[in-house]
Amino acid sequence: MSLLFIQPKPIRQSQLLNRLVLERQTTEEIGHVDQLLLDYQAHRVVALRCKSGLLGAKKRYFAWGQVESIGTDSILVNTSKNHKTQQKTESWDSLIGHEVWTDAGNKIGKLVDYLLKPKSGSVVNYLFSDVGWHGVMDGMYILPPVAISSIGSKRVIVLDAVAQNSKKYEEGLNQKIGQATDLIKEDYQKTVQEFQAVKRKAQQMPEQFKDKAQSVTEQLKDKAKATTAQLKDKAQSVTEQLKDRANATSAHLKDKAKSVTKQLKDKT
């Protein structure tokens, strides 16, 4: 089944650029999509240009009717269909890069892309962006084909009333940057909260160590006091013992001296 019918939603031409092109019957690689060509009067893709060879120097054109299916990885073309080898004509152009001017004489931007129906190649909407970096920042805007009043080799002129009310096609970088900034802010706040939690924990740890050190110090202090008291008691006990012994020795010597004196008196 052809993906042209499976994928009915419009696709952007930029999504098809550089996509692999295969021959439907032989599965041989033909090249890669180089450009889609529009019949800008009918606002319809009429052909695709395929590049191959060294540096993509070889160009080959295929009518849009030869496209069998469009997949996410490749485009299948049927070269055996009754289509002569297509060559680019003056009425074909890509229009990408054309300046967009209003019928009021104001330059409003540049064509950067368009949406097309895969089966018919009809352009659903053109997409334009403001000129320069500011335009890229603000995204792309929708421009319906009916709003284009004339097309030249470098410019298209559109109805000013339609251009003034163009709807944004997709988010610009400003919005994406804003969303990214919000995500960064959320991540930053989360990081700050985690940091504060770690900081509080880090502050608590010294207190725990301080309390532990104080407890150990008090224990050592108590132990030192107890040891001092024990030593004092021991010293006092030893002193008393020595004092008692000294008193006993003194009494014994006194008695001994009296005995010797008496003996000497008796001899005389």
XYZ file of C-alpha atoms in Angstrom:
268
model
C 0.000 0.000 0.000
C 1.313 3.410 -0.931
C 2.308 5.719 1.899
C 0.741 8.519 -0.096
C -2.572 7.147 1.156
C -1.328 6.057 4.575
C 0.079 9.515 5.271
C -2.636 11.913 4.010
C -1.576 14.827 6.204
C 0.264 17.695 4.517
C 4.035 17.597 4.809
C 6.644 20.331 4.621
C 8.819 20.437 1.526
C 11.880 20.923 3.727
C 11.230 17.499 5.250
C 11.722 15.897 1.841
C 15.031 17.543 1.004
C 18.026 15.174 0.993
C 15.713 12.187 1.401
C 16.857 9.007 -0.333
C 15.211 8.248 -3.694
C 14.796 4.595 -4.710
C 13.497 3.000 -7.910
C 10.269 1.193 -7.048
C 10.794 -1.867 -9.268
C 14.536 -2.480 -8.998
C 15.071 -0.968 -5.508
C 18.194 0.688 -6.914
C 19.335 3.941 -5.361
C 18.790 6.879 -7.688
C 20.071 9.645 -5.470
C 18.719 12.171 -2.987
C 16.076 14.879 -3.275
C 17.727 18.149 -4.191
C 14.712 20.335 -4.877
C 10.949 20.298 -5.346
C 9.687 22.304 -8.296
C 6.403 24.186 -8.248
C 4.077 25.216 -10.988
C 3.603 28.480 -9.148
C 0.594 29.483 -11.221
C -1.245 26.354 -10.085
C 0.480 26.239 -6.668
C 1.300 22.598 -7.130
C 4.491 20.504 -6.997
C 5.062 19.094 -10.466
C 8.490 17.499 -10.143
C 11.369 16.675 -7.875
C 14.998 17.054 -8.754
C 17.322 14.279 -7.681
C 21.077 14.653 -7.233
C 23.670 11.904 -7.467
C 27.282 11.300 -8.380
C 30.367 13.117 -7.178
C 29.322 16.129 -5.090
C 25.769 15.688 -6.371
C 26.776 16.960 -9.804
C 24.382 14.688 -11.699
C 20.814 16.030 -11.768
C 17.719 14.142 -12.785
C 14.069 15.208 -12.802
C 11.014 13.089 -12.018
C 7.398 14.102 -12.481
C 5.361 14.108 -9.301
C 3.117 11.505 -10.912
C 6.049 9.087 -10.850
C 6.234 9.243 -7.082
C 4.806 5.977 -5.760
C 5.142 6.581 -2.049
C 6.749 8.831 0.510
C 8.196 7.181 3.581
C 10.102 8.519 6.531
C 13.391 7.213 5.118
C 12.938 7.298 1.354
C 10.822 8.251 -1.632
C 9.955 5.521 -4.133
C 9.629 6.530 -7.776
C 8.466 4.441 -10.717
C 10.644 5.205 -13.720
C 8.693 2.782 -15.921
C 5.560 4.930 -15.865
C 4.552 6.695 -19.056
C 6.351 9.941 -18.270
C 9.037 11.435 -20.395
C 12.229 12.423 -18.620
C 11.314 15.748 -17.120
C 13.336 18.865 -17.682
C 12.877 22.089 -15.777
C 10.759 24.690 -17.566
C 10.493 28.462 -17.078
C 7.145 28.118 -15.294
C 8.690 25.959 -12.582
C 10.443 27.310 -9.556
C 10.877 26.425 -5.890
C 9.903 29.917 -4.632
C 11.942 29.233 -1.492
C 13.891 32.365 -0.640
C 11.590 34.711 -2.551
C 11.001 38.032 -0.822
C 7.453 38.647 0.357
C 6.017 42.089 -0.337
C 2.507 43.366 0.265
C 0.397 45.187 -2.293
C 0.801 48.192 0.005
C 4.501 48.261 -0.858
C 5.864 46.797 2.385
C 8.473 44.080 2.596
C 7.333 41.668 5.293
C 9.643 38.712 4.984
C 10.797 35.783 2.947
C 9.263 32.467 1.854
C 11.026 29.719 3.785
C 8.841 26.633 3.302
C 5.428 25.314 2.295
C 3.025 22.515 3.114
C 1.895 20.159 0.365
C -0.465 17.229 -0.043
C 1.611 14.082 -0.701
C -0.753 12.575 -3.259
C -1.523 15.550 -5.488
C 1.428 17.803 -4.686
C -0.951 20.735 -4.158
C 0.337 23.482 -1.895
C -1.853 23.897 1.181
C -0.034 26.870 2.685
C 3.190 28.784 2.196
C 5.288 29.667 5.222
C 7.124 32.942 5.534
C 9.391 34.472 8.156
C 10.417 38.023 8.944
C 13.652 39.069 7.284
C 16.803 38.493 9.301
C 17.546 37.197 12.746
C 14.480 38.823 14.299
C 12.288 36.868 11.899
C 13.901 33.587 12.785
C 13.382 34.402 16.426
C 9.653 35.014 15.913
C 8.933 31.833 13.926
C 7.014 31.218 10.719
C 3.637 32.484 9.576
C 1.013 30.920 7.334
C 0.322 32.411 3.919
C -2.484 30.794 1.880
C -1.890 30.495 -1.883
C -4.934 32.672 -2.649
C -3.209 35.575 -0.877
C -0.478 35.693 -3.534
C -1.398 38.119 -6.290
C 1.771 37.985 -8.387
C 5.070 36.098 -8.578
C 8.364 37.202 -10.068
C 11.856 35.731 -10.272
C 12.825 37.072 -6.835
C 9.661 38.356 -5.173
C 6.030 37.585 -4.525
C 3.346 40.170 -3.821
C 0.615 39.286 -1.360
C -2.563 40.946 -0.134
C -1.724 43.279 2.718
C -4.956 42.512 4.583
C -4.161 38.805 4.635
C -0.523 39.355 5.577
C -1.511 41.549 8.526
C -3.644 38.729 9.941
C -1.267 35.843 9.292
C -1.347 33.098 11.886
C 1.797 31.651 13.374
C 2.573 28.177 12.069
C 4.893 26.984 14.810
C 6.699 28.207 17.867
C 9.565 30.553 17.212
C 12.861 30.422 19.020
C 11.696 33.127 21.421
C 8.970 30.845 22.736
C 11.269 27.838 22.719
C 13.952 29.817 24.519
C 11.300 30.978 26.980
C 10.255 27.398 27.625
C 13.880 26.355 27.925
C 14.439 29.240 30.336
C 11.520 28.063 32.460
C 12.970 24.573 32.520
C 16.365 25.985 33.462
C 14.731 28.043 36.222
C 12.936 24.978 37.564
C 16.144 22.993 37.405
C 18.016 25.851 39.091
C 15.447 26.090 41.883
C 15.607 22.351 42.375
C 19.393 22.518 42.451
C 19.261 25.370 44.994
C 16.885 23.368 47.191
C 19.155 20.340 47.008
C 22.148 22.548 47.768
C 20.395 24.065 50.788
C 19.531 20.586 52.052
C 23.143 19.495 51.652
C 24.289 22.721 53.319
C 21.985 22.144 56.289
C 23.211 18.594 56.566
C 26.781 19.818 56.372
C 26.056 22.341 59.122
C 24.486 19.652 61.281
C 27.464 17.346 60.963
C 29.927 19.647 62.809
C 27.330 20.069 65.575
C 27.130 16.314 65.889
C 30.915 16.082 65.979
C 31.006 18.978 68.438
C 28.482 17.286 70.724
C 30.407 14.034 70.451
C 33.693 15.763 71.247
C 32.117 17.572 74.182
C 30.711 14.302 75.498
C 34.095 12.586 75.183
C 35.790 15.572 76.858
C 33.385 15.428 79.764
C 33.954 11.703 80.088
C 37.718 12.214 80.096
C 37.339 15.039 82.600
C 35.287 12.847 84.922
C 37.763 10.024 84.514
C 40.649 12.401 85.276
C 38.873 13.636 88.398
C 38.219 10.082 89.521
C 41.842 9.121 88.890
C 43.079 12.177 90.791
C 40.838 11.326 93.714
C 42.075 7.747 93.669
C 45.690 8.899 93.582
C 45.036 11.345 96.406
C 43.424 8.641 98.522
C 46.252 6.265 97.700
C 48.870 8.870 98.595
C 47.116 9.650 101.840
C 46.902 5.971 102.686
C 50.586 5.445 101.933
C 51.479 8.557 103.940
C 49.526 7.302 106.915
C 51.132 3.887 106.590
C 54.591 5.458 106.427
C 53.738 7.694 109.373
C 52.564 4.727 111.432
C 55.670 2.800 110.463
C 57.872 5.745 111.330
C 56.163 6.101 114.703
C 56.578 2.398 115.383
C 60.237 2.501 114.396
C 60.832 5.570 116.546
C 59.225 3.904 119.564
C 61.241 0.776 118.992
C 64.494 2.749 118.770
C 63.562 4.673 121.908
C 62.961 1.446 123.798
C 66.210 0.023 122.453
C 68.113 3.104 123.588
C 66.629 2.868 127.086
C 67.609 -0.781 127.314
C 71.224 -0.084 126.271
C 71.494 2.816 128.738
C 70.256 0.642 131.579
C 72.764 -2.081 130.751
C 75.633 0.413 130.791
C 74.501 1.761 134.180
C 74.362 -1.726 135.640
C 77.957 -2.473 134.551
C 79.297 0.625 136.181
